Amino acid sequence: MTHLPVLPVLVPMVAAILLLAVHSAGAAVLRGVGLAAVALLAAVAVLLLAATAQGAVAVVAIGAWPPPFGIVLVADRLSATMVAVTAAVAVPALLAATDGTDLQGRHFHPFFQMQLAGLNGAFLTGDLFNLFVFFEVLLIASYALLAHGAGAARVRAGLHYVVLNLAASLVFLVGLALLYGALGTLNLADVAGRLAALPLEEAAPARAGLALIAGVFAFKAALLPLGFWLPHAYPAAAAPVAALFAVLTKVGIYALLRLSSVALADDAPAAAGLVAPWLMPAAIGTVVAATLGVLAAPSLGAIAAHLLLLSTGMLAAGVAEGSAPMLAAVLYYLPHTTLVSAGLFLLAGHIAATRGEEARDRIRRGPRLPRPGLVGGAYLALAVAVTGLPPLSGFLGKVMLLAAAPATPAGYAMWASFLLSGFVAALALARAASVLFWERSEPRAAVGRAAPPRLGLALAVAVGFVPLLVLGAAPLSAHARATAEQVAARRPYLEAVLPRDLPPAARERRP
Amino acid sequence: MTLAGLPLSILALLLGAALVPLLARSGRGVAAWSSAAVLGIAALAVAPLAPAALAGTVTVLRWPWLPEWGLDLAFRLDGLGLLFAILILGIGQLVILYAAYYMPPEDGLGRFFGILLAFAGGMLGVVLSENLLLMVIFWEITSLASFLLIAYRHDASEARIAARMALAVTGGGGLALLAGVLLLGRIAGSLELSAVLAAGEAVRAHPLYPVALALVLLGAFTKSAQFPFHFWLPNAMAAPTPVSAYLHSATMVKAGVFLLARLYPVLSGTELWFALVSGTGAVTLAYGAYVALLKHDLKGLLAYSTISHLGLITLLIGLESPLSTVAAVFHIINHAIFKASLFMAAGIIDHECGTRDMRRINGMFRYMPQTAVLGMVAAAAMAGVPLLNGFLSKEMFFAETLQEPPVAGYAYALPAFATFAGVLSVAYSLRFIHDVFFHGEPVGLPRTPHEPPLWMRVPVGILSLLCLVVGLLPQSSVGALLRTASAAALGGPPPPYELAPWHGFNLPLAMSAVALAGGALWYRFRGVLFDLHERFAPLVGGPAAFERVYNAAAAAARLLMAAMDTGRLRRYVALLLLAALGLGLHAVAGAGLAPPHGAVIPADPVAIGALVALAVGAFGCAGLHRRRPLAVVFASVVGLIVSLTFLRFSAPDLALTQLSVEVVTIVLLLLALRFLPEEARATDAPRRRRLGDAAIAGAGGLGAAALAYALLTRPFETVSGFFVEQSVPGGGGTNVVNVILVDFRGFDTLGEIWVLALAALGAHALLEGLRLRPHALRAASEADRHPVMLAMLMRPLLPLALTVAFHILLRGHNLPGGGFIAGLITGIVLILQYLAVGLDITSARLRVDHLRLFALGLALAAGTGMASMAFGAPFLTSAHGYVPIPLVGRTHLASALAFDLGVYLVVVATVLLVLSELGRLSQRELRPAACGGQG
């Protein structure tokens, strides 16, 4: 099991190679390989969760080069959780895609697998440059997936997406160069050590590098004012792709959390006040802007995209606050919101498929839904969960976030914005439901087409997570708490990557 | 184990909610019977605990769930909970019986009873929760159920809007309650009711008490339709009448006053409580009673009367005397009984007449005498006529207003106000009786009314009988329940009081008499009021108004979003750069820049010249970006200088890579640019904005330059010495750059070749089906499409160049070279071949499956890495040593070579794929027929 932390990257990568090799085989073969790989990934994720559950931090030195010289993959509870969330979203997303979306353009399956490989790599790597590489893998794969199936809106949103992300990559690279130039290392744990030893008056380049990198993470998380592209891009994507993208913004949140918890510890003067002061206002601003967006959204998909943004803002606020209880709340809320958002995108796709090209998921009258009972039940469950109404997981997560918020102005801003945003979201979803399910242009309006069956199945899988999140709330919350404590403790990560008994890294000093 | 009955009863209802819709497929009867059975099971589960609760014992069951967040599955049965449980389960049974006959026969009832049971479960949960967060959960379940039930007849737009309105008010109030409860929990240190009740003193003294109180009251007032949040309740009458009888009179709207009673020992006893609660209650009492008379809709009258009675209960709780709280609890019971009965009677009349307009429904006594009698009994109870239950609690209210009030100056005002409110309530009760059952003949009814089926009258009869029983025998019927419920609300034994239908001639009786007489007069002169109302009543609080407000909010949100988000890439990029600038400045400002103190290499003339060329290239590319081919040429200058810089600092690998990358990309770019017009359209952006953009870009560039300078002028500590040291012993190669690429950081390289492959595949996918018309299609260029000289030259060059590439690949580990460079050289050769002879011949010679080539290259790279895992070493661990090769002899080989071969293949596949796509697009230009339409 020493190789376990590599497998979440290798499994989808090998699957992608296999898919390219057999690209001329029929759709059934490609789907079979894809689904098998995703199932295998899910199994690997479970193993990884089990391996890290007792607090162990598994480190793999790629190429057997000791850190900080080589690249390390680090699996702790947090990484394992993120990999598990990715796998959990991938299963219904790919299942939904096998209903024809995958045939609307070329290479869907390799792109999907490499998206997973990029995500998992970003969650596991302990090296900042390697993180950059996985960001690139992610970016190109997600761009191809976003544009998959063409359409003017998709191409336009895709262009904005890729240009902006390349600009962000440039900023990332500048930040990395500054950091390497200042500290001479890119291993995150080593960066932490070097930073702690850096006197403040020498710290300007390193600080600038870290700030730029953190800014890129905030961009990836689509925080205000860098996130306006997201609500254009996601609703334009095919529903299974949008569902998978629910994980994508979490990379930014994860990276912010990892960076600030490992490298930007309070005891390093060079790291003081680097991220938290602007992250909280940006996060609250994101919540407010996303709330307005939910109210203004013209379609269910757009509502889902803004709700995704809203939840990212909430998570970022939690990361900015940073206390162990708050991180525990964040780490319960994160899987919940990712899974529910993915379900919401699948639901929007399902409704769009049944209502036909003219009405799609736009919030206006259209054909009647063929099976209003089942789809309505899914809608009710997802809407209640996503808006944080009782009794589902959104409420539990929100209670945790509110309970962990401190009695400070920032804490009260969290209370006010979280509660009011949930209120507005509930009203917007109630109105959308009223129009989509109940409003008829004429008494005997035409009934929509039946949705593709596997899309329905995928939706059922996604909705099935909701009761699991509630019934399993106690163990999930305990896991989140243990994860938060491990993250907040910081030592386990540092000591696992750079053990104390290792001789200090040989460094060359150049004038 | 009987304790588990509390959660089990709730669970039974919630499970029933899921099961009944399935059972209902077997018929309406099954739906009704199974629903009744579910309610019965819930009652049986609670019943064993009832005697203890009646005796005043508080039963608490606590199962930990999320203890660290204060959320436990803790339940509690005391007098107050028992009273409400009886109301919920008892009236629930009657409503199910009634609804089975009331609902139209084409309704399968599954969904209806399902939601109704879910509501009952939520409501029972509210009253049986020990944990306050758990109570909030159940609280919002009732809001959601109410939403679904109001919208039950969703073909009517009023019903849909009314449902959303109710959700907005009660659901929003629920969120306020959540905040209030969390705040209470922080103050009291626990979210368990027992602990909170015990911490009353501390809570009231806390500086946050006013905030917590306001939030909790917001929850209670919205739920119990107190002014000014009352407007959702009259609109909620769009729900089927059984729902109005159950949720919107007897139970759900009582949740608010239940909460007031529940938290009474904690929150009451302050001037703020008195002012907010009694003030709100008084206004609601009078306002509701006044408007009720003016409603022509039968259910509208009852809705406003419900608002008024809820106001009365709130007022009683706000008065803060122990006896007024007893009166409040008593009135909760009485109102539930007579109002449920009245709603059911109203439903019968609606059912039989096809309308609820009291201007058309007259003289019903003749058509349905039995229903009329039952309705009149209940209405008389509502008016406070002696010998009926409503009279008793109203008399207690009157008596309470005569007590010394907590705030001086109300001595006369309060009794007068109470009497006036009594007058109003008598007036609307009279209207209900007189207008509907007498007052001439019905006007233009769609059908002739008659008595409804027996089983529809039975629930009304039971409730009306209860009005009489409680009115005549209060002590023996509800005495014990009232006492224990009041004790629970008060948090201690209630003061002595006497429950009897007759207390002799006293002041409260006189007030009742005045109210009855005054009410009759008020009703007599109602015409004047109707006129006034028609003329001046503002149209607020209706569905149209709600929709207007909502749409205005959505429009405002759209405007704000449009102002923030222009949807333009320019703005997004500017924001990104500004953010980067701001972050950089903020970070540097937090540290301060120490003066440079490192050795600096002096600039020589060559370096200065190169830098000038670099600047010219960069400026030229930016300044001429609209003339695309020219801009590309300028960009290539930048690349060239960079590769020269690498050479200057003794990095031949990097220089070689940079150079070949430059050649390949520039040529491919120029080939691709043929499909775009030579000159881009001029921008229509105003000069000022362009200057702003230039300023942002310039600041970004200067900032990066300043940081780079700061970095280069201070000493540098690095781990890179390790790489030089380990290159030969560990990596088996003397070319450190290559060993870094394929070994030390081979994982990065693996990722990067994937990026390359994905980009090529992405282009391949994007170009599918794309049709482009090349712009540079001129006769002159067409003539020397494939220059003969080049074609001649290429013949000997091709094998030679490929050999060079192979050599560079092999020697890469030790001398400048490697897979990436070799791949690029091969790419250049292929491009030349393509230019020389065209795509058809090139691809005819190279029959490759690009995707398989990618797969092969990636498999080699990844497979080399995985091979080491088979030997128990980490992924991508390399091995090297001397290998005997036939004919060649013992050769030093590193496993990294296989990895490098993978890199090579991926680069070659990328160039091939791009070339073939470009060629495919160009082919169309030669065959106009294939062009079809321009896409």
Coordinates of N, CA and C in Angstrom, one line a residue, chain A residues 37-184:
Chain A
A37 N -12.9 2.7 -14.7 CA -11.9 3.5 -14.1 C -12.4 4.3 -13.0
V38 N -13.6 4.9 -13.2 CA -14.2 5.7 -12.1 C -14.5 4.9 -10.9
A39 N -15.0 3.7 -11.2 CA -15.3 2.8 -10.1 C -14.1 2.4 -9.3
L40 N -13.0 2.1 -10.1 CA -11.7 1.8 -9.4 C -11.2 3.0 -8.6
L41 N -11.4 4.2 -9.2 CA -11.0 5.4 -8.5 C -11.7 5.5 -7.1
A42 N -13.0 5.2 -7.2 CA -13.8 5.3 -6.0 C -13.3 4.3 -4.9
A43 N -12.9 3.1 -5.4 CA -12.4 2.1 -4.5 C -11.0 2.6 -3.9
V44 N -10.2 3.2 -4.8 CA -8.9 3.7 -4.3 C -9.2 4.8 -3.3
A45 N -10.2 5.7 -3.5 CA -10.5 6.7 -2.6 C -10.8 6.2 -1.2
V46 N -11.6 5.1 -1.3 CA -12.0 4.5 0.0 C -10.8 4.0 0.8
L47 N -9.9 3.3 0.0 CA -8.7 2.8 0.6 C -7.9 3.9 1.2
L48 N -7.8 5.0 0.5 CA -7.0 6.1 0.9 C -7.6 6.7 2.2
L49 N -8.9 6.8 2.2 CA -9.6 7.3 3.4 C -9.3 6.4 4.6
A50 N -9.4 5.1 4.3 CA -9.1 4.2 5.4 C -7.7 4.3 5.9
A51 N -6.7 4.4 4.9 CA -5.3 4.5 5.3 C -5.0 5.7 6.1
T52 N -5.7 6.8 5.9 CA -5.4 8.1 6.6 C -6.3 8.3 7.8
A53 N -7.3 7.4 8.0 CA -8.3 7.7 9.0 C -7.7 7.8 10.4
Q54 N -6.6 7.0 10.7 CA -6.1 7.0 12.0 C -5.1 8.2 12.3
G55 N -5.0 9.1 11.2 CA -4.1 10.2 11.4 C -2.8 10.1 10.8
A56 N -2.6 8.9 10.1 CA -1.3 8.8 9.4 C -1.2 9.7 8.2
V57 N 0.0 10.2 7.9 CA 0.2 11.0 6.7 C 1.1 10.2 5.8
A58 N 0.5 9.7 4.7 CA 1.3 8.9 3.8 C 2.0 9.8 2.8
V59 N 3.4 9.6 2.7 CA 4.2 10.4 1.8 C 4.8 9.5 0.8
V60 N 4.7 9.8 -0.5 CA 5.4 9.1 -1.5 C 6.4 10.0 -2.2
A61 N 7.7 9.7 -2.1 CA 8.7 10.5 -2.8 C 8.8 10.0 -4.2
I62 N 8.3 10.8 -5.2 CA 8.3 10.3 -6.6 C 9.8 10.1 -7.0
G63 N 10.1 9.0 -7.7 CA 11.4 8.8 -8.1 C 12.4 8.5 -7.0
A64 N 11.9 8.3 -5.8 CA 12.7 8.0 -4.6 C 13.7 9.1 -4.3
W65 N 13.4 10.3 -4.8 CA 14.3 11.4 -4.4 C 13.7 12.1 -3.2
P66 N 14.6 12.2 -2.2 CA 14.1 12.7 -0.9 C 13.6 14.1 -1.0
P67 N 12.5 14.4 -0.3 CA 12.2 15.8 -0.2 C 13.2 16.6 0.6
P68 N 13.5 17.9 0.3 CA 12.7 18.7 -0.6 C 13.2 18.7 -2.0
F69 N 14.1 17.7 -2.4 CA 14.7 17.8 -3.7 C 13.7 17.3 -4.8
G70 N 13.1 16.2 -4.5 CA 12.2 15.6 -5.4 C 10.7 16.0 -5.1
I71 N 9.8 15.5 -5.9 CA 8.4 15.8 -5.8 C 7.8 14.8 -4.8
V72 N 7.0 15.3 -3.9 CA 6.3 14.3 -3.0 C 4.8 14.4 -3.2
L73 N 4.2 13.3 -3.0 CA 2.7 13.2 -2.9 C 2.4 13.0 -1.5
V74 N 1.5 13.8 -0.9 CA 1.2 13.7 0.5 C -0.3 13.4 0.7
A75 N -0.6 12.3 1.3 CA -2.0 12.0 1.6 C -2.3 12.0 3.1
D76 N -3.0 13.1 3.5 CA -3.5 13.1 4.9 C -5.0 13.0 4.8
R77 N -5.7 13.2 5.9 CA -7.1 13.1 5.9 C -7.7 14.1 4.9
L78 N -7.2 15.3 4.9 CA -7.7 16.4 4.0 C -7.6 15.9 2.5
S79 N -6.5 15.5 2.1 CA -6.3 15.1 0.7 C -7.2 13.9 0.4
A80 N -7.2 13.0 1.3 CA -8.1 11.8 1.1 C -9.5 12.2 0.9
T81 N -9.9 13.1 1.7 CA -11.3 13.6 1.7 C -11.6 14.2 0.3
M82 N -10.7 15.0 -0.2 CA -10.9 15.7 -1.4 C -11.0 14.7 -2.6
V83 N -10.1 13.7 -2.5 CA -10.1 12.7 -3.6 C -11.4 11.9 -3.5
A84 N -11.9 11.6 -2.3 CA -13.1 10.9 -2.2 C -14.3 11.7 -2.8
V85 N -14.3 13.0 -2.5 CA -15.4 13.9 -3.0 C -15.3 13.9 -4.5
T86 N -14.1 14.0 -5.1 CA -13.9 13.9 -6.5 C -14.5 12.7 -7.1
A87 N -14.2 11.5 -6.5 CA -14.6 10.3 -7.0 C -16.2 10.2 -6.9
A88 N -16.7 10.7 -5.8 CA -18.1 10.6 -5.6 C -18.9 11.5 -6.6
V89 N -18.3 12.6 -7.0 CA -19.0 13.4 -8.1 C -18.8 12.7 -9.4
A90 N -17.6 12.1 -9.6 CA -17.3 11.6 -10.9 C -18.3 10.5 -11.3
V91 N -18.7 9.7 -10.4 CA -19.5 8.5 -10.7 C -20.8 9.0 -11.4
P92 N -21.6 9.8 -10.7 CA -22.9 10.2 -11.4 C -22.6 11.1 -12.6
A93 N -21.6 11.9 -12.6 CA -21.3 12.7 -13.8 C -21.0 11.9 -15.0
L94 N -20.2 10.9 -14.8 CA -19.8 10.1 -16.0 C -21.0 9.2 -16.4
L95 N -21.7 8.7 -15.4 CA -22.9 8.0 -15.7 C -23.9 8.8 -16.6
A96 N -24.1 10.1 -16.2 CA -24.9 10.9 -17.0 C -24.4 11.2 -18.4
A97 N -23.1 11.3 -18.5 CA -22.5 11.6 -19.8 C -22.6 10.4 -20.7
T98 N -22.7 9.2 -20.2 CA -22.8 8.1 -21.1 C -24.2 8.0 -21.8
D99 N -25.0 9.0 -21.5 CA -26.3 9.0 -22.2 C -26.3 9.8 -23.5
G100 N -25.2 9.9 -24.0 CA -25.1 10.6 -25.4 C -24.3 11.9 -25.4
T101 N -24.1 12.5 -24.2 CA -23.3 13.7 -24.1 C -21.9 13.3 -24.6
D102 N -21.4 12.1 -24.3 CA -20.0 11.8 -24.6 C -19.8 11.6 -26.1
L103 N -20.9 11.5 -26.9 CA -20.7 11.3 -28.3 C -20.9 12.6 -29.1
Q104 N -21.2 13.7 -28.4 CA -21.4 14.9 -29.1 C -20.2 15.6 -29.6
G105 N -19.0 15.0 -29.2 CA -17.8 15.6 -29.7 C -16.7 14.5 -29.5
R106 N -15.4 15.0 -29.9 CA -14.4 14.0 -29.8 C -13.7 13.9 -28.4
H107 N -13.2 12.8 -28.1 CA -12.3 12.6 -26.9 C -12.9 12.9 -25.6
F108 N -14.2 12.8 -25.5 CA -14.8 13.1 -24.2 C -14.2 12.3 -23.0
H109 N -14.1 11.0 -23.2 CA -13.7 10.1 -22.2 C -12.2 10.4 -21.7
P110 N -11.2 10.5 -22.6 CA -9.9 10.8 -22.1 C -9.9 12.2 -21.4
F111 N -10.6 13.2 -21.9 CA -10.6 14.4 -21.2 C -11.2 14.3 -19.8
F112 N -12.3 13.5 -19.7 CA -12.9 13.3 -18.4 C -11.9 12.7 -17.4
Q113 N -11.2 11.6 -17.9 CA -10.3 10.9 -17.0 C -9.1 11.9 -16.6
M114 N -8.6 12.7 -17.5 CA -7.5 13.5 -17.2 C -7.9 14.7 -16.3
Q115 N -9.2 15.1 -16.4 CA -9.7 16.1 -15.5 C -9.6 15.5 -14.1
L116 N -10.0 14.2 -13.9 CA -9.9 13.6 -12.6 C -8.5 13.5 -12.2
A117 N -7.6 13.1 -13.1 CA -6.2 12.9 -12.7 C -5.6 14.3 -12.2
G118 N -6.0 15.3 -13.0 CA -5.5 16.7 -12.6 C -6.0 17.1 -11.2
L119 N -7.3 16.8 -11.0 CA -7.9 17.2 -9.7 C -7.2 16.4 -8.6
N120 N -7.1 15.1 -8.8 CA -6.4 14.3 -7.7 C -5.0 14.7 -7.5
G121 N -4.3 15.0 -8.6 CA -2.9 15.4 -8.4 C -2.8 16.7 -7.6
A122 N -3.7 17.6 -7.9 CA -3.7 18.9 -7.2 C -4.0 18.7 -5.7
F123 N -4.8 17.7 -5.4 CA -5.2 17.5 -4.0 C -4.1 16.7 -3.3
L124 N -3.2 16.1 -4.0 CA -2.2 15.2 -3.3 C -0.8 15.7 -3.3
T125 N -0.5 16.6 -4.2 CA 0.9 17.0 -4.4 C 1.4 17.9 -3.2
G126 N 2.6 17.7 -2.8 CA 3.2 18.5 -1.8 C 4.2 19.5 -2.3
D127 N 4.1 19.8 -3.6 CA 5.1 20.6 -4.2 C 4.4 21.7 -5.0
L128 N 4.8 22.9 -4.9 CA 4.1 24.0 -5.5 C 4.2 24.0 -7.0
F129 N 5.4 23.6 -7.5 CA 5.5 23.7 -9.0 C 4.7 22.5 -9.6
N130 N 4.7 21.4 -8.9 CA 3.9 20.3 -9.3 C 2.4 20.6 -9.3
L131 N 2.0 21.4 -8.3 CA 0.7 21.9 -8.2 C 0.3 22.7 -9.5
F132 N 1.3 23.5 -9.9 CA 1.1 24.3 -11.1 C 0.9 23.4 -12.3
V133 N 1.7 22.3 -12.4 CA 1.5 21.4 -13.5 C 0.1 20.8 -13.5
F134 N -0.3 20.4 -12.3 CA -1.6 19.8 -12.3 C -2.7 20.8 -12.6
F135 N -2.5 22.0 -12.2 CA -3.4 23.1 -12.5 C -3.6 23.2 -14.1
E136 N -2.4 23.0 -14.7 CA -2.5 23.1 -16.2 C -3.2 21.9 -16.8
V137 N -2.9 20.7 -16.2 CA -3.7 19.5 -16.7 C -5.2 19.7 -16.6
L138 N -5.5 20.2 -15.4 CA -6.9 20.5 -15.0 C -7.5 21.5 -16.0
L139 N -6.7 22.5 -16.3 CA -7.2 23.6 -17.1 C -7.5 23.2 -18.5
I140 N -6.5 22.5 -19.1 CA -6.7 22.2 -20.5 C -7.8 21.1 -20.6
A141 N -7.9 20.2 -19.7 CA -8.9 19.2 -19.7 C -10.3 19.8 -19.5
S142 N -10.3 20.8 -18.6 CA -11.7 21.4 -18.3 C -12.1 22.3 -19.5
Y143 N -11.1 22.9 -20.1 CA -11.4 23.7 -21.3 C -12.0 22.9 -22.4
A144 N -11.4 21.7 -22.6 CA -11.9 20.8 -23.7 C -13.3 20.3 -23.3
L145 N -13.5 20.0 -22.0 CA -14.8 19.5 -21.6 C -15.8 20.6 -21.7
L146 N -15.4 21.8 -21.3 CA -16.4 22.9 -21.4 C -16.9 23.2 -22.8
A147 N -15.9 23.1 -23.7 CA -16.3 23.3 -25.1 C -16.9 22.1 -25.8
H148 N -16.9 21.0 -25.1 CA -17.4 19.7 -25.6 C -18.8 19.9 -26.1
G149 N -19.0 19.5 -27.4 CA -20.4 19.6 -27.9 C -20.7 20.9 -28.6
A150 N -19.7 21.8 -28.6 CA -19.9 23.1 -29.3 C -21.1 23.9 -28.9
G151 N -21.5 24.8 -29.7 CA -22.6 25.7 -29.4 C -22.0 27.1 -29.1
A152 N -22.6 28.2 -29.6 CA -22.0 29.5 -29.5 C -21.7 29.9 -28.1
A153 N -22.6 29.7 -27.2 CA -22.4 30.1 -25.8 C -21.2 29.4 -25.2
R154 N -21.1 28.1 -25.5 CA -20.1 27.3 -25.0 C -18.7 27.8 -25.5
V155 N -18.6 28.1 -26.8 CA -17.4 28.5 -27.4 C -17.0 29.9 -26.8
R156 N -17.9 30.8 -26.6 CA -17.7 32.1 -26.1 C -17.2 32.0 -24.6
A157 N -18.0 31.2 -23.8 CA -17.6 31.0 -22.4 C -16.3 30.3 -22.3
G158 N -16.1 29.4 -23.2 CA -14.8 28.6 -23.2 C -13.6 29.5 -23.5
L159 N -13.8 30.5 -24.4 CA -12.7 31.4 -24.8 C -12.3 32.2 -23.6
H160 N -13.4 32.8 -23.0 CA -13.1 33.6 -21.8 C -12.4 32.8 -20.7
Y161 N -12.9 31.6 -20.5 CA -12.4 30.7 -19.5 C -10.9 30.4 -19.7
V162 N -10.6 30.1 -21.0 CA -9.2 29.6 -21.2 C -8.2 30.8 -21.2
V163 N -8.7 32.0 -21.7 CA -7.8 33.1 -21.7 C -7.5 33.6 -20.3
L164 N -8.6 33.7 -19.5 CA -8.4 34.1 -18.1 C -7.6 33.2 -17.3
N165 N -7.8 31.9 -17.6 CA -7.0 30.9 -16.8 C -5.6 30.9 -17.2
L166 N -5.3 31.2 -18.5 CA -3.9 31.3 -18.9 C -3.3 32.5 -18.2
A167 N -4.0 33.6 -18.2 CA -3.5 34.8 -17.5 C -3.2 34.5 -16.1
A168 N -4.1 33.7 -15.4 CA -3.9 33.4 -14.0 C -2.7 32.4 -13.9
S169 N -2.5 31.5 -14.9 CA -1.3 30.7 -14.9 C 0.0 31.5 -14.9
L170 N -0.1 32.6 -15.7 CA 1.1 33.4 -15.8 C 1.4 34.0 -14.4
V171 N 0.4 34.5 -13.8 CA 0.5 35.1 -12.4 C 1.1 34.0 -11.5
F172 N 0.6 32.8 -11.6 CA 1.0 31.7 -10.8 C 2.5 31.5 -11.0
L173 N 2.9 31.5 -12.3 CA 4.3 31.3 -12.6 C 5.2 32.4 -12.1
V174 N 4.8 33.6 -12.2 CA 5.5 34.7 -11.6 C 5.7 34.5 -10.1
G175 N 4.6 34.2 -9.5 CA 4.6 33.9 -8.0 C 5.6 32.8 -7.7
L176 N 5.6 31.7 -8.5 CA 6.5 30.6 -8.2 C 7.9 31.0 -8.4
A177 N 8.2 31.8 -9.4 CA 9.5 32.3 -9.7 C 10.0 33.1 -8.5
L178 N 9.2 34.0 -8.0 CA 9.6 34.8 -6.9 C 9.8 34.0 -5.7
L179 N 9.0 33.0 -5.5 CA 9.1 32.2 -4.3 C 10.4 31.3 -4.3
Y180 N 10.6 30.8 -5.5 CA 11.8 29.9 -5.6 C 13.1 30.8 -5.5
G181 N 13.0 32.0 -6.2 CA 14.1 32.9 -6.1 C 14.4 33.3 -4.7
A182 N 13.4 33.5 -3.9 CA 13.6 34.0 -2.5 C 13.9 32.8 -1.6
L183 N 13.3 31.7 -1.7 CA 13.5 30.6 -0.7 C 14.3 29.4 -1.3
G184 N 14.5 29.4 -2.6 CA 15.3 28.3 -3.1 C 14.6 26.9 -3.0

